[in-house]
Amino acid sequence: MDIGTLRHIIAAAQAIKEAAENVEQNQKDCEEMGVYVALLTTQLERLENNGPLMMDMDPAVSPAVAALDEILPEAQELVKECQVKRNIIHLLCTAGTLSKKLRRMNKRIVDRTMFLMCAMIGRQECQRPTQEVNQLT
């Protein structure tokens, strides 16, 4: 995992958040995704700005970030589907199915964000004793 990949993931998350603000259908599900992705972006930016944690990308953090990289393009496509204006008949036929897909994606985003946060906290806790010893000497 390198800084370029992390920046790519942050950009994808921000694009989803922006797209979720301008949808024609399934507004609630898309707004919810926008909130989740905003929370995710905060954590990713924290990771990007934390040099030692980023440079020593540990085996728990890297897969958590990679898992997000796998699902964000799919999330972006789902939100884009909600931006398309459709006639009322088509909307009635597709809104329920799309809503289910959005809710499942929202859950996947939340789950992976939690994995990332746990990995980041674990990494910080592992570094803490070393930092405290270094400060004492």
PDB file of C-alpha atoms in Angstrom:
ATOM      1  CA  MET A   1       0.000   0.000   0.000  1.00  0.00           C
ATOM      2  CA  ASP A   2       1.480   3.311  -1.036  1.00  0.00           C
ATOM      3  CA  ILE A   3       0.445   6.922  -0.557  1.00  0.00           C
ATOM      4  CA  GLY A   4      -0.764   7.184  -4.173  1.00  0.00           C
ATOM      5  CA  THR A   5      -3.216   4.331  -3.668  1.00  0.00           C
ATOM      6  CA  LEU A   6      -4.460   5.899  -0.468  1.00  0.00           C
ATOM      7  CA  ARG A   7      -5.014   9.235  -2.213  1.00  0.00           C
ATOM      8  CA  HIS A   8      -6.889   7.426  -4.998  1.00  0.00           C
ATOM      9  CA  ILE A   9      -9.204   5.848  -2.411  1.00  0.00           C
ATOM     10  CA  ILE A  10      -9.771   9.221  -0.715  1.00  0.00           C
ATOM     11  CA  ALA A  11     -10.654  10.808  -4.071  1.00  0.00           C
ATOM     12  CA  ALA A  12     -13.119   7.991  -4.830  1.00  0.00           C
ATOM     13  CA  ALA A  13     -14.740   8.412  -1.409  1.00  0.00           C
ATOM     14  CA  GLN A  14     -15.078  12.169  -1.918  1.00  0.00           C
ATOM     15  CA  ALA A  15     -16.594  11.630  -5.374  1.00  0.00           C
ATOM     16  CA  ILE A  16     -19.198   9.298  -3.861  1.00  0.00           C
ATOM     17  CA  LYS A  17     -20.054  11.859  -1.179  1.00  0.00           C
ATOM     18  CA  GLU A  18     -20.525  14.593  -3.779  1.00  0.00           C
ATOM     19  CA  ALA A  19     -22.544  12.351  -6.105  1.00  0.00           C
ATOM     20  CA  ALA A  20     -24.790  11.266  -3.224  1.00  0.00           C
ATOM     21  CA  GLU A  21     -25.858  14.889  -2.761  1.00  0.00           C
ATOM     22  CA  ASN A  22     -27.319  15.083  -6.293  1.00  0.00           C
ATOM     23  CA  VAL A  23     -29.532  12.067  -6.873  1.00  0.00           C
ATOM     24  CA  GLU A  24     -32.942  11.684  -8.469  1.00  0.00           C
ATOM     25  CA  GLN A  25     -34.044   8.531  -6.634  1.00  0.00           C
ATOM     26  CA  ASN A  26     -33.299   6.686  -3.394  1.00  0.00           C
ATOM     27  CA  GLN A  27     -32.283   9.950  -1.722  1.00  0.00           C
ATOM     28  CA  LYS A  28     -32.291   8.586   1.848  1.00  0.00           C
ATOM     29  CA  ASP A  29     -30.083   5.604   1.018  1.00  0.00           C
ATOM     30  CA  CYS A  30     -27.689   7.816  -0.955  1.00  0.00           C
ATOM     31  CA  GLU A  31     -27.587  10.450   1.809  1.00  0.00           C
ATOM     32  CA  GLU A  32     -26.762   7.684   4.271  1.00  0.00           C
ATOM     33  CA  MET A  33     -23.950   6.501   2.024  1.00  0.00           C
ATOM     34  CA  GLY A  34     -22.689  10.069   1.834  1.00  0.00           C
ATOM     35  CA  VAL A  35     -22.523  10.231   5.637  1.00  0.00           C
ATOM     36  CA  TYR A  36     -20.692   6.898   5.876  1.00  0.00           C
ATOM     37  CA  VAL A  37     -18.228   7.855   3.177  1.00  0.00           C
ATOM     38  CA  ALA A  38     -17.577  11.219   4.875  1.00  0.00           C
ATOM     39  CA  LEU A  39     -16.695   9.361   8.087  1.00  0.00           C
ATOM     40  CA  LEU A  40     -14.489   7.015   6.102  1.00  0.00           C
ATOM     41  CA  THR A  41     -12.744   9.935   4.392  1.00  0.00           C
ATOM     42  CA  THR A  42     -11.908  11.415   7.795  1.00  0.00           C
ATOM     43  CA  GLN A  43     -10.199   8.176   8.826  1.00  0.00           C
ATOM     44  CA  LEU A  44      -8.359   7.829   5.522  1.00  0.00           C
ATOM     45  CA  GLU A  45      -7.096  11.415   5.715  1.00  0.00           C
ATOM     46  CA  ARG A  46      -5.955  10.753   9.268  1.00  0.00           C
ATOM     47  CA  LEU A  47      -4.066   7.738   7.984  1.00  0.00           C
ATOM     48  CA  GLU A  48      -2.581   9.763   5.125  1.00  0.00           C
ATOM     49  CA  ASN A  49      -1.408  12.503   7.503  1.00  0.00           C
ATOM     50  CA  ASN A  50       0.117  10.110  10.026  1.00  0.00           C
ATOM     51  CA  GLY A  51       3.580   9.570   8.569  1.00  0.00           C
ATOM     52  CA  PRO A  52       4.931   6.810  10.839  1.00  0.00           C
ATOM     53  CA  LEU A  53       1.715   4.818  10.643  1.00  0.00           C
ATOM     54  CA  MET A  54       1.627   5.190   6.861  1.00  0.00           C
ATOM     55  CA  MET A  55       5.261   4.356   6.307  1.00  0.00           C
ATOM     56  CA  ASP A  56       5.070   1.266   8.508  1.00  0.00           C
ATOM     57  CA  MET A  57       1.775   0.133   7.022  1.00  0.00           C
ATOM     58  CA  ASP A  58       1.202  -2.840   9.184  1.00  0.00           C
ATOM     59  CA  PRO A  59      -0.356  -6.125   8.110  1.00  0.00           C
ATOM     60  CA  ALA A  60      -3.674  -5.208   9.749  1.00  0.00           C
ATOM     61  CA  VAL A  61      -4.024  -1.715   8.252  1.00  0.00           C
ATOM     62  CA  SER A  62      -3.056  -2.468   4.663  1.00  0.00           C
ATOM     63  CA  PRO A  63      -5.728  -5.151   4.019  1.00  0.00           C
ATOM     64  CA  ALA A  64      -8.385  -2.938   5.624  1.00  0.00           C
ATOM     65  CA  VAL A  65      -7.541  -0.137   3.196  1.00  0.00           C
ATOM     66  CA  ALA A  66      -7.377  -2.575   0.259  1.00  0.00           C
ATOM     67  CA  ALA A  67     -10.850  -3.882   1.147  1.00  0.00           C
ATOM     68  CA  LEU A  68     -12.201  -0.352   0.847  1.00  0.00           C
ATOM     69  CA  ASP A  69     -10.453   0.080  -2.489  1.00  0.00           C
ATOM     70  CA  GLU A  70     -12.331  -2.981  -3.755  1.00  0.00           C
ATOM     71  CA  ILE A  71     -15.837  -1.771  -2.895  1.00  0.00           C
ATOM     72  CA  LEU A  72     -15.747   1.991  -3.503  1.00  0.00           C
ATOM     73  CA  PRO A  73     -15.978   1.758  -7.321  1.00  0.00           C
ATOM     74  CA  GLU A  74     -19.100  -0.377  -6.948  1.00  0.00           C
ATOM     75  CA  ALA A  75     -20.529   2.125  -4.458  1.00  0.00           C
ATOM     76  CA  GLN A  76     -19.860   4.949  -6.876  1.00  0.00           C
ATOM     77  CA  GLU A  77     -21.690   3.109  -9.669  1.00  0.00           C
ATOM     78  CA  LEU A  78     -24.718   2.569  -7.423  1.00  0.00           C
ATOM     79  CA  VAL A  79     -24.914   6.267  -6.595  1.00  0.00           C
ATOM     80  CA  LYS A  80     -24.541   7.143 -10.279  1.00  0.00           C
ATOM     81  CA  GLU A  81     -27.538   4.920 -11.028  1.00  0.00           C
ATOM     82  CA  CYS A  82     -29.537   7.077  -8.627  1.00  0.00           C
ATOM     83  CA  GLN A  83     -28.565  10.254 -10.476  1.00  0.00           C
ATOM     84  CA  VAL A  84     -30.282   9.221 -13.696  1.00  0.00           C
ATOM     85  CA  LYS A  85     -33.716  10.727 -14.287  1.00  0.00           C
ATOM     86  CA  ARG A  86     -36.220   7.999 -15.035  1.00  0.00           C
ATOM     87  CA  ASN A  87     -39.868   7.921 -15.892  1.00  0.00           C
ATOM     88  CA  ILE A  88     -42.263   7.040 -13.093  1.00  0.00           C
ATOM     89  CA  ILE A  89     -42.917   3.481 -14.334  1.00  0.00           C
ATOM     90  CA  HIS A  90     -39.226   2.633 -14.479  1.00  0.00           C
ATOM     91  CA  LEU A  91     -38.683   4.301 -11.122  1.00  0.00           C
ATOM     92  CA  LEU A  92     -41.422   2.236  -9.488  1.00  0.00           C
ATOM     93  CA  CYS A  93     -39.962  -0.964 -10.898  1.00  0.00           C
ATOM     94  CA  THR A  94     -36.306  -0.331  -9.980  1.00  0.00           C
ATOM     95  CA  ALA A  95     -36.286   1.826  -6.832  1.00  0.00           C
ATOM     96  CA  GLY A  96     -36.808  -1.088  -4.408  1.00  0.00           C
ATOM     97  CA  THR A  97     -34.090  -3.257  -5.896  1.00  0.00           C
ATOM     98  CA  LEU A  98     -31.661  -0.353  -6.037  1.00  0.00           C
ATOM     99  CA  SER A  99     -32.496   0.571  -2.456  1.00  0.00           C
ATOM    100  CA  LYS A 100     -31.600  -2.950  -1.301  1.00  0.00           C
ATOM    101  CA  LYS A 101     -28.295  -2.762  -3.166  1.00  0.00           C
ATOM    102  CA  LEU A 102     -27.547   0.622  -1.608  1.00  0.00           C
ATOM    103  CA  ARG A 103     -28.324  -0.628   1.902  1.00  0.00           C
ATOM    104  CA  ARG A 104     -26.079  -3.666   1.424  1.00  0.00           C
ATOM    105  CA  MET A 105     -23.301  -1.414   0.145  1.00  0.00           C
ATOM    106  CA  ASN A 106     -23.766   0.941   3.086  1.00  0.00           C
ATOM    107  CA  LYS A 107     -23.308  -1.995   5.435  1.00  0.00           C
ATOM    108  CA  ARG A 108     -20.178  -3.103   3.593  1.00  0.00           C
ATOM    109  CA  ILE A 109     -18.730   0.415   3.828  1.00  0.00           C
ATOM    110  CA  VAL A 110     -19.483   0.622   7.563  1.00  0.00           C
ATOM    111  CA  ASP A 111     -18.019  -2.840   8.201  1.00  0.00           C
ATOM    112  CA  ARG A 112     -14.794  -2.050   6.360  1.00  0.00           C
ATOM    113  CA  THR A 113     -14.513   1.355   8.014  1.00  0.00           C
ATOM    114  CA  MET A 114     -14.776  -0.343  11.407  1.00  0.00           C
ATOM    115  CA  PHE A 115     -12.050  -2.839  10.424  1.00  0.00           C
ATOM    116  CA  LEU A 116      -9.845   0.067   9.362  1.00  0.00           C
ATOM    117  CA  MET A 117     -10.456   1.969  12.589  1.00  0.00           C
ATOM    118  CA  CYS A 118      -9.702  -1.111  14.707  1.00  0.00           C
ATOM    119  CA  ALA A 119      -6.488  -1.726  12.772  1.00  0.00           C
ATOM    120  CA  MET A 120      -5.415   1.905  13.156  1.00  0.00           C
ATOM    121  CA  ILE A 121      -6.137   1.894  16.890  1.00  0.00           C
ATOM    122  CA  GLY A 122      -4.294  -1.394  17.296  1.00  0.00           C
ATOM    123  CA  ARG A 123      -1.306   0.005  15.417  1.00  0.00           C
ATOM    124  CA  GLN A 124      -1.242   3.123  17.591  1.00  0.00           C
ATOM    125  CA  GLU A 125      -1.452   1.046  20.761  1.00  0.00           C
ATOM    126  CA  CYS A 126       1.437  -1.134  19.587  1.00  0.00           C
ATOM    127  CA  GLN A 127       3.567   1.965  19.038  1.00  0.00           C
ATOM    128  CA  ARG A 128       2.670   3.599  22.353  1.00  0.00           C
ATOM    129  CA  PRO A 129       5.018   1.588  24.650  1.00  0.00           C
ATOM    130  CA  THR A 130       7.917   2.234  22.263  1.00  0.00           C
ATOM    131  CA  GLN A 131       7.155   5.954  22.214  1.00  0.00           C
ATOM    132  CA  GLU A 132       6.892   6.097  26.009  1.00  0.00           C
ATOM    133  CA  VAL A 133      10.238   4.300  26.429  1.00  0.00           C
ATOM    134  CA  ASN A 134      11.865   6.667  23.911  1.00  0.00           C
ATOM    135  CA  GLN A 135      10.557   9.680  25.816  1.00  0.00           C
ATOM    136  CA  LEU A 136      11.995   8.376  29.094  1.00  0.00           C
ATOM    137  CA  THR A 137      15.499   7.975  27.692  1.00  0.00           C
TER     138      THR A 137
END
